[in-house]
Amino acid sequence: MSVRKEIYEILSNKLNTLNYFQIIDIYKGQFNDENANNINVFPAVYISIGNISYEEAVLDFVEGVAQVDVFVFFKKFEDTSVGANNQADSLAILSIMDTIVDELQGSYGSFFTELSQVSEEDLSFTYGKPVFKVSFSTNIIKKVEGVNYILN
């Protein structure tokens, strides 16, 4: 199994157990500043596994560091002002974000160590709807086919 596949499968399965999201997908360029309005099923979560910086560790193994970003799209905030009729429903979005962090923090697999949250960003101004990005860091350990330097 690949490193990225393992990370995606473990995180998507954990997010799926929350029974909240209509879409859980790996980020494949579905959105950017210009086309984020093309996302029309909410709530949606996209997992992005960024660059992995590898260094050789010992024979047949490489170690690296990866950042995993989780983008969460909500349809819209309702009225969040004090005393609003649907304030509780609107503020529930913030609780969902806390639940996501609680669920994913510390996740690990065969290829990656425990995820550690490194940032949380509100991208609502960028996308014109409630969008949050939660970033995690993890260490990668991967076996590679080494070159046999033993000469006969």
mmCIF file of N, CA and C in Angstrom, residues 25-134:
data_model
loop_
_atom_site.group_PDB
_atom_site.id
_atom_site.type_symbol
_atom_site.label_atom_id
_atom_site.label_comp_id
_atom_site.label_asym_id
_atom_site.label_seq_id
_atom_site.Cartn_x
_atom_site.Cartn_y
_atom_site.Cartn_z
ATOM 1 N N ASP A 25 -13.646 13.054 0.311
ATOM 2 C CA ASP A 25 -12.879 12.758 -0.896
ATOM 3 C C ASP A 25 -11.436 13.223 -0.706
ATOM 4 N N ILE A 26 -10.554 12.663 -1.528
ATOM 5 C CA ILE A 26 -9.190 13.154 -1.555
ATOM 6 C C ILE A 26 -9.189 14.404 -2.433
ATOM 7 N N TYR A 27 -8.399 15.384 -2.061
ATOM 8 C CA TYR A 27 -8.346 16.607 -2.845
ATOM 9 C C TYR A 27 -7.591 16.343 -4.135
ATOM 10 N N LYS A 28 -8.263 16.587 -5.257
ATOM 11 C CA LYS A 28 -7.692 16.369 -6.586
ATOM 12 C C LYS A 28 -7.846 17.628 -7.429
ATOM 13 N N GLY A 29 -7.827 18.779 -6.798
ATOM 14 C CA GLY A 29 -7.981 20.028 -7.533
ATOM 15 C C GLY A 29 -9.430 20.404 -7.781
ATOM 16 N N GLN A 30 -10.356 19.873 -6.974
ATOM 17 C CA GLN A 30 -11.776 20.157 -7.176
ATOM 18 C C GLN A 30 -12.134 21.619 -6.959
ATOM 19 N N PHE A 31 -11.337 22.335 -6.199
ATOM 20 C CA PHE A 31 -11.686 23.715 -5.893
ATOM 21 C C PHE A 31 -10.431 24.562 -5.787
ATOM 22 N N ASN A 32 -10.617 25.818 -6.077
ATOM 23 C CA ASN A 32 -9.629 26.862 -5.823
ATOM 24 C C ASN A 32 -10.429 28.143 -5.655
ATOM 25 N N ASP A 33 -9.767 29.269 -5.596
ATOM 26 C CA ASP A 33 -10.487 30.532 -5.365
ATOM 27 C C ASP A 33 -11.570 30.775 -6.412
ATOM 28 N N GLU A 34 -11.311 30.373 -7.661
ATOM 29 C CA GLU A 34 -12.238 30.677 -8.741
ATOM 30 C C GLU A 34 -13.413 29.698 -8.829
ATOM 31 N N ASN A 35 -13.186 28.417 -8.582
ATOM 32 C CA ASN A 35 -14.246 27.438 -8.824
ATOM 33 C C ASN A 35 -14.822 26.797 -7.565
ATOM 34 N N ALA A 36 -14.600 27.380 -6.414
ATOM 35 C CA ALA A 36 -15.139 26.808 -5.169
ATOM 36 C C ALA A 36 -16.657 26.790 -5.182
ATOM 37 N N ASN A 37 -17.282 27.662 -5.953
ATOM 38 C CA ASN A 37 -18.739 27.669 -6.020
ATOM 39 C C ASN A 37 -19.290 26.479 -6.794
ATOM 40 N N ASN A 38 -18.416 25.698 -7.443
ATOM 41 C CA ASN A 38 -18.858 24.488 -8.119
ATOM 42 C C ASN A 38 -19.153 23.358 -7.134
ATOM 43 N N ILE A 39 -18.695 23.495 -5.913
ATOM 44 C CA ILE A 39 -19.003 22.498 -4.888
ATOM 45 C C ILE A 39 -20.422 22.784 -4.421
ATOM 46 N N ASN A 40 -21.308 21.810 -4.643
ATOM 47 C CA ASN A 40 -22.711 22.059 -4.336
ATOM 48 C C ASN A 40 -23.338 21.008 -3.434
ATOM 49 N N VAL A 41 -22.547 20.133 -2.870
ATOM 50 C CA VAL A 41 -23.044 19.154 -1.907
ATOM 51 C C VAL A 41 -22.333 19.431 -0.580
ATOM 52 N N PHE A 42 -23.118 19.656 0.448
ATOM 53 C CA PHE A 42 -22.575 20.043 1.753
ATOM 54 C C PHE A 42 -23.179 19.195 2.861
ATOM 55 N N PRO A 43 -22.524 19.049 3.955
ATOM 56 C CA PRO A 43 -21.120 19.393 4.210
ATOM 57 C C PRO A 43 -20.192 18.433 3.458
ATOM 58 N N ALA A 44 -19.049 18.953 3.091
ATOM 59 C CA ALA A 44 -18.074 18.181 2.326
ATOM 60 C C ALA A 44 -16.703 18.328 2.970
ATOM 61 N N VAL A 45 -15.919 17.274 2.891
ATOM 62 C CA VAL A 45 -14.561 17.315 3.428
ATOM 63 C C VAL A 45 -13.613 16.728 2.381
ATOM 64 N N TYR A 46 -12.489 17.415 2.198
ATOM 65 C CA TYR A 46 -11.479 17.001 1.229
ATOM 66 C C TYR A 46 -10.140 16.884 1.957
ATOM 67 N N ILE A 47 -9.448 15.776 1.724
ATOM 68 C CA ILE A 47 -8.178 15.503 2.386
ATOM 69 C C ILE A 47 -7.050 15.704 1.382
ATOM 70 N N SER A 48 -6.102 16.562 1.728
ATOM 71 C CA SER A 48 -4.957 16.838 0.866
ATOM 72 C C SER A 48 -3.684 16.385 1.574
ATOM 73 N N ILE A 49 -2.949 15.510 0.917
ATOM 74 C CA ILE A 49 -1.677 15.049 1.458
ATOM 75 C C ILE A 49 -0.593 15.741 0.643
ATOM 76 N N GLY A 50 0.034 16.737 1.252
ATOM 77 C CA GLY A 50 0.987 17.594 0.537
ATOM 78 C C GLY A 50 2.299 16.911 0.248
ATOM 79 N N ASN A 51 3.294 17.738 -0.015
ATOM 80 C CA ASN A 51 4.630 17.230 -0.297
ATOM 81 C C ASN A 51 5.169 16.448 0.893
ATOM 82 N N ILE A 52 5.911 15.412 0.581
ATOM 83 C CA ILE A 52 6.585 14.628 1.611
ATOM 84 C C ILE A 52 8.082 14.784 1.373
ATOM 85 N N SER A 53 8.771 15.330 2.363
ATOM 86 C CA SER A 53 10.223 15.526 2.259
ATOM 87 C C SER A 53 10.915 14.320 2.871
ATOM 88 N N TYR A 54 11.614 13.545 2.037
ATOM 89 C CA TYR A 54 12.262 12.323 2.504
ATOM 90 C C TYR A 54 13.758 12.521 2.695
ATOM 91 N N GLU A 55 14.300 11.776 3.658
ATOM 92 C CA GLU A 55 15.735 11.649 3.858
ATOM 93 C C GLU A 55 16.029 10.180 4.090
ATOM 94 N N GLU A 56 17.196 9.748 3.642
ATOM 95 C CA GLU A 56 17.563 8.366 3.878
ATOM 96 C C GLU A 56 17.794 8.157 5.364
ATOM 97 N N ALA A 57 17.318 7.050 5.871
ATOM 98 C CA ALA A 57 17.497 6.752 7.289
ATOM 99 C C ALA A 57 18.537 5.652 7.427
ATOM 100 N N VAL A 58 18.116 4.445 7.288
ATOM 101 C CA VAL A 58 19.017 3.299 7.319
ATOM 102 C C VAL A 58 18.777 2.513 6.038
ATOM 103 N N LEU A 59 19.610 1.551 5.798
ATOM 104 C CA LEU A 59 19.491 0.740 4.590
ATOM 105 C C LEU A 59 18.052 0.261 4.409
ATOM 106 N N ASP A 60 17.502 0.496 3.270
ATOM 107 C CA ASP A 60 16.156 0.055 2.868
ATOM 108 C C ASP A 60 15.013 0.868 3.480
ATOM 109 N N PHE A 61 15.299 1.968 4.179
ATOM 110 C CA PHE A 61 14.230 2.796 4.748
ATOM 111 C C PHE A 61 14.507 4.268 4.477
ATOM 112 N N VAL A 62 13.429 5.021 4.258
ATOM 113 C CA VAL A 62 13.513 6.474 4.187
ATOM 114 C C VAL A 62 12.530 7.037 5.197
ATOM 115 N N GLU A 63 12.880 8.188 5.722
ATOM 116 C CA GLU A 63 11.998 8.880 6.662
ATOM 117 C C GLU A 63 11.658 10.228 6.077
ATOM 118 N N GLY A 64 10.480 10.713 6.393
ATOM 119 C CA GLY A 64 10.069 12.005 5.874
ATOM 120 C C GLY A 64 9.063 12.686 6.777
ATOM 121 N N VAL A 65 8.705 13.883 6.383
ATOM 122 C CA VAL A 65 7.708 14.673 7.092
ATOM 123 C C VAL A 65 6.650 15.078 6.079
ATOM 124 N N ALA A 66 5.390 14.959 6.478
ATOM 125 C CA ALA A 66 4.288 15.334 5.585
ATOM 126 C C ALA A 66 3.311 16.225 6.320
ATOM 127 N N GLN A 67 2.664 17.092 5.552
ATOM 128 C CA GLN A 67 1.554 17.875 6.080
ATOM 129 C C GLN A 67 0.278 17.358 5.430
ATOM 130 N N VAL A 68 -0.732 17.153 6.252
ATOM 131 C CA VAL A 68 -2.037 16.700 5.781
ATOM 132 C C VAL A 68 -3.033 17.808 6.091
ATOM 133 N N ASP A 69 -3.691 18.296 5.041
ATOM 134 C CA ASP A 69 -4.689 19.352 5.203
ATOM 135 C C ASP A 69 -6.083 18.763 5.006
ATOM 136 N N VAL A 70 -6.983 19.146 5.883
ATOM 137 C CA VAL A 70 -8.374 18.715 5.792
ATOM 138 C C VAL A 70 -9.216 19.967 5.577
ATOM 139 N N PHE A 71 -9.845 20.052 4.399
ATOM 140 C CA PHE A 71 -10.700 21.187 4.049
ATOM 141 C C PHE A 71 -12.144 20.791 4.304
ATOM 142 N N VAL A 72 -12.873 21.632 5.032
ATOM 143 C CA VAL A 72 -14.265 21.331 5.361
ATOM 144 C C VAL A 72 -15.145 22.461 4.833
ATOM 145 N N PHE A 73 -16.087 22.104 3.964
ATOM 146 C CA PHE A 73 -17.013 23.059 3.352
ATOM 147 C C PHE A 73 -18.404 22.884 3.957
ATOM 148 N N PHE A 74 -18.990 23.981 4.378
ATOM 149 C CA PHE A 74 -20.376 24.003 4.837
ATOM 150 C C PHE A 74 -21.171 24.876 3.881
ATOM 151 N N LYS A 75 -22.479 24.661 3.815
ATOM 152 C CA LYS A 75 -23.309 25.414 2.870
ATOM 153 C C LYS A 75 -23.299 26.898 3.196
ATOM 154 N N LYS A 76 -23.650 27.245 4.417
ATOM 155 C CA LYS A 76 -23.624 28.651 4.808
ATOM 156 C C LYS A 76 -23.841 28.756 6.310
ATOM 157 N N PHE A 77 -23.394 29.847 6.844
ATOM 158 C CA PHE A 77 -23.723 30.194 8.217
ATOM 159 C C PHE A 77 -25.106 30.815 8.215
ATOM 160 N N GLU A 78 -25.890 30.446 9.154
ATOM 161 C CA GLU A 78 -27.157 31.148 9.353
ATOM 162 C C GLU A 78 -26.847 32.333 10.263
ATOM 163 N N ASP A 79 -27.836 32.848 10.900
ATOM 164 C CA ASP A 79 -27.646 33.999 11.775
ATOM 165 C C ASP A 79 -26.955 33.557 13.057
ATOM 166 N N THR A 80 -25.782 34.107 13.320
ATOM 167 C CA THR A 80 -25.033 33.744 14.527
ATOM 168 C C THR A 80 -25.093 34.841 15.593
ATOM 169 N N SER A 81 -25.894 35.841 15.354
ATOM 170 C CA SER A 81 -25.947 36.935 16.324
ATOM 171 C C SER A 81 -26.630 36.483 17.614
ATOM 172 N N VAL A 82 -26.284 37.137 18.703
ATOM 173 C CA VAL A 82 -26.835 36.803 20.012
ATOM 174 C C VAL A 82 -28.353 36.956 19.959
ATOM 175 N N GLY A 83 -29.051 35.906 20.391
ATOM 176 C CA GLY A 83 -30.506 35.927 20.435
ATOM 177 C C GLY A 83 -31.186 35.485 19.155
ATOM 178 N N ALA A 84 -30.434 35.174 18.101
ATOM 179 C CA ALA A 84 -31.041 34.727 16.844
ATOM 180 C C ALA A 84 -31.723 33.375 17.042
ATOM 181 N N ASN A 85 -32.789 33.154 16.294
ATOM 182 C CA ASN A 85 -33.563 31.911 16.423
ATOM 183 C C ASN A 85 -32.744 30.668 16.104
ATOM 184 N N ASN A 86 -31.878 30.752 15.123
ATOM 185 C CA ASN A 86 -31.104 29.572 14.724
ATOM 186 C C ASN A 86 -29.618 29.697 15.069
ATOM 187 N N GLN A 87 -29.320 30.464 16.088
ATOM 188 C CA GLN A 87 -27.932 30.652 16.486
ATOM 189 C C GLN A 87 -27.266 29.320 16.853
ATOM 190 N N ALA A 88 -27.972 28.466 17.561
ATOM 191 C CA ALA A 88 -27.390 27.183 17.985
ATOM 192 C C ALA A 88 -27.007 26.326 16.781
ATOM 193 N N ASP A 89 -27.877 26.295 15.753
ATOM 194 C CA ASP A 89 -27.561 25.522 14.551
ATOM 195 C C ASP A 89 -26.343 26.087 13.840
ATOM 196 N N SER A 90 -26.253 27.395 13.774
ATOM 197 C CA SER A 90 -25.133 28.036 13.100
ATOM 198 C C SER A 90 -23.823 27.786 13.836
ATOM 199 N N LEU A 91 -23.864 27.885 15.132
ATOM 200 C CA LEU A 91 -22.640 27.686 15.918
ATOM 201 C C LEU A 91 -22.228 26.219 15.982
ATOM 202 N N ALA A 92 -23.123 25.315 15.608
ATOM 203 C CA ALA A 92 -22.795 23.891 15.585
ATOM 204 C C ALA A 92 -21.649 23.610 14.614
ATOM 205 N N ILE A 93 -21.499 24.445 13.588
ATOM 206 C CA ILE A 93 -20.395 24.293 12.641
ATOM 207 C C ILE A 93 -19.062 24.327 13.394
ATOM 208 N N LEU A 94 -18.948 25.215 14.348
ATOM 209 C CA LEU A 94 -17.699 25.318 15.105
ATOM 210 C C LEU A 94 -17.461 24.073 15.951
ATOM 211 N N SER A 95 -18.528 23.505 16.481
ATOM 212 C CA SER A 95 -18.396 22.264 17.248
ATOM 213 C C SER A 95 -17.976 21.104 16.354
ATOM 214 N N ILE A 96 -18.484 21.074 15.133
ATOM 215 C CA ILE A 96 -18.088 20.025 14.189
ATOM 216 C C ILE A 96 -16.587 20.103 13.919
ATOM 217 N N MET A 97 -16.062 21.302 13.800
ATOM 218 C CA MET A 97 -14.628 21.450 13.570
ATOM 219 C C MET A 97 -13.830 20.878 14.738
ATOM 220 N N ASP A 98 -14.287 21.122 15.956
ATOM 221 C CA ASP A 98 -13.618 20.550 17.129
ATOM 222 C C ASP A 98 -13.697 19.027 17.109
ATOM 223 N N THR A 99 -14.833 18.493 16.694
ATOM 224 C CA THR A 99 -15.015 17.038 16.625
ATOM 225 C C THR A 99 -14.066 16.422 15.603
ATOM 226 N N ILE A 100 -13.885 17.103 14.469
ATOM 227 C CA ILE A 100 -12.966 16.603 13.439
ATOM 228 C C ILE A 100 -11.547 16.516 14.000
ATOM 229 N N VAL A 101 -11.107 17.567 14.668
ATOM 230 C CA VAL A 101 -9.763 17.561 15.251
ATOM 231 C C VAL A 101 -9.642 16.445 16.288
ATOM 232 N N ASP A 102 -10.637 16.315 17.148
ATOM 233 C CA ASP A 102 -10.595 15.254 18.163
ATOM 234 C C ASP A 102 -10.504 13.871 17.532
ATOM 235 N N GLU A 103 -11.206 13.679 16.420
ATOM 236 C CA GLU A 103 -11.237 12.376 15.749
ATOM 237 C C GLU A 103 -9.917 12.059 15.044
ATOM 238 N N LEU A 104 -9.294 13.059 14.432
ATOM 239 C CA LEU A 104 -8.104 12.803 13.622
ATOM 240 C C LEU A 104 -6.787 12.933 14.385
ATOM 241 N N GLN A 105 -6.757 13.775 15.399
ATOM 242 C CA GLN A 105 -5.544 13.968 16.200
ATOM 243 C C GLN A 105 -5.075 12.624 16.747
ATOM 244 N N GLY A 106 -3.808 12.318 16.520
ATOM 245 C CA GLY A 106 -3.251 11.073 17.041
ATOM 246 C C GLY A 106 -3.431 9.869 16.131
ATOM 247 N N SER A 107 -4.134 10.040 15.005
ATOM 248 C CA SER A 107 -4.283 8.922 14.060
ATOM 249 C C SER A 107 -2.910 8.513 13.534
ATOM 250 N N TYR A 108 -2.736 7.224 13.299
ATOM 251 C CA TYR A 108 -1.458 6.732 12.783
ATOM 252 C C TYR A 108 -1.695 5.469 11.971
ATOM 253 N N GLY A 109 -0.679 5.076 11.237
ATOM 254 C CA GLY A 109 -0.766 3.861 10.431
ATOM 255 C C GLY A 109 0.571 3.167 10.361
ATOM 256 N N SER A 110 0.700 2.243 9.436
ATOM 257 C CA SER A 110 1.955 1.508 9.268
ATOM 258 C C SER A 110 3.066 2.405 8.741
ATOM 259 N N PHE A 111 2.688 3.381 7.900
ATOM 260 C CA PHE A 111 3.668 4.251 7.258
ATOM 261 C C PHE A 111 3.826 5.605 7.933
ATOM 262 N N PHE A 112 2.901 5.975 8.814
ATOM 263 C CA PHE A 112 2.975 7.329 9.376
ATOM 264 C C PHE A 112 2.720 7.320 10.877
ATOM 265 N N THR A 113 3.406 8.248 11.560
ATOM 266 C CA THR A 113 3.277 8.370 13.007
ATOM 267 C C THR A 113 2.037 9.194 13.345
ATOM 268 N N GLU A 114 1.778 9.345 14.619
ATOM 269 C CA GLU A 114 0.576 10.050 15.075
ATOM 270 C C GLU A 114 0.486 11.453 14.481
ATOM 271 N N LEU A 115 -0.699 11.766 13.934
ATOM 272 C CA LEU A 115 -0.939 13.108 13.421
ATOM 273 C C LEU A 115 -0.964 14.095 14.575
ATOM 274 N N SER A 116 -0.395 15.259 14.334
ATOM 275 C CA SER A 116 -0.391 16.319 15.325
ATOM 276 C C SER A 116 -0.889 17.602 14.657
ATOM 277 N N GLN A 117 -1.925 18.206 15.225
ATOM 278 C CA GLN A 117 -2.477 19.416 14.633
ATOM 279 C C GLN A 117 -1.456 20.542 14.722
ATOM 280 N N VAL A 118 -1.255 21.230 13.583
ATOM 281 C CA VAL A 118 -0.306 22.342 13.553
ATOM 282 C C VAL A 118 -0.990 23.680 13.278
ATOM 283 N N SER A 119 -2.189 23.656 12.687
ATOM 284 C CA SER A 119 -2.893 24.920 12.454
ATOM 285 C C SER A 119 -4.357 24.672 12.124
ATOM 286 N N GLU A 120 -5.101 25.742 12.223
ATOM 287 C CA GLU A 120 -6.512 25.748 11.832
ATOM 288 C C GLU A 120 -6.770 27.118 11.221
ATOM 289 N N GLU A 121 -7.389 27.133 10.056
ATOM 290 C CA GLU A 121 -7.553 28.383 9.324
ATOM 291 C C GLU A 121 -8.992 28.528 8.834
ATOM 292 N N ASP A 122 -9.547 29.713 8.997
ATOM 293 C CA ASP A 122 -10.877 30.035 8.486
ATOM 294 C C ASP A 122 -10.700 30.623 7.090
ATOM 295 N N LEU A 123 -11.192 29.921 6.071
ATOM 296 C CA LEU A 123 -11.065 30.361 4.684
ATOM 297 C C LEU A 123 -12.379 30.923 4.141
ATOM 298 N N SER A 124 -13.293 31.266 5.033
ATOM 299 C CA SER A 124 -14.606 31.751 4.613
ATOM 300 C C SER A 124 -14.517 32.991 3.735
ATOM 301 N N PHE A 125 -13.591 33.892 4.048
ATOM 302 C CA PHE A 125 -13.444 35.103 3.247
ATOM 303 C C PHE A 125 -12.972 34.782 1.837
ATOM 304 N N THR A 126 -12.153 33.766 1.700
ATOM 305 C CA THR A 126 -11.635 33.369 0.396
ATOM 306 C C THR A 126 -12.725 32.753 -0.476
ATOM 307 N N TYR A 127 -13.555 31.882 0.113
ATOM 308 C CA TYR A 127 -14.514 31.104 -0.665
ATOM 309 C C TYR A 127 -15.946 31.635 -0.612
ATOM 310 N N GLY A 128 -16.219 32.604 0.242
ATOM 311 C CA GLY A 128 -17.559 33.172 0.312
ATOM 312 C C GLY A 128 -18.590 32.259 0.939
ATOM 313 N N LYS A 129 -18.137 31.288 1.686
ATOM 314 C CA LYS A 129 -18.985 30.366 2.445
ATOM 315 C C LYS A 129 -18.137 29.816 3.574
ATOM 316 N N PRO A 130 -18.740 29.180 4.559
ATOM 317 C CA PRO A 130 -17.926 28.641 5.658
ATOM 318 C C PRO A 130 -17.012 27.500 5.187
ATOM 319 N N VAL A 131 -15.742 27.781 5.161
ATOM 320 C CA VAL A 131 -14.733 26.794 4.781
ATOM 321 C C VAL A 131 -13.600 26.898 5.789
ATOM 322 N N PHE A 132 -13.201 25.753 6.303
ATOM 323 C CA PHE A 132 -12.111 25.709 7.276
ATOM 324 C C PHE A 132 -11.057 24.719 6.802
ATOM 325 N N LYS A 133 -9.809 25.024 7.125
ATOM 326 C CA LYS A 133 -8.703 24.114 6.833
ATOM 327 C C LYS A 133 -8.015 23.787 8.140
ATOM 328 N N VAL A 134 -7.909 22.493 8.422
ATOM 329 C CA VAL A 134 -7.189 22.016 9.594
ATOM 330 C C VAL A 134 -5.960 21.275 9.075
#
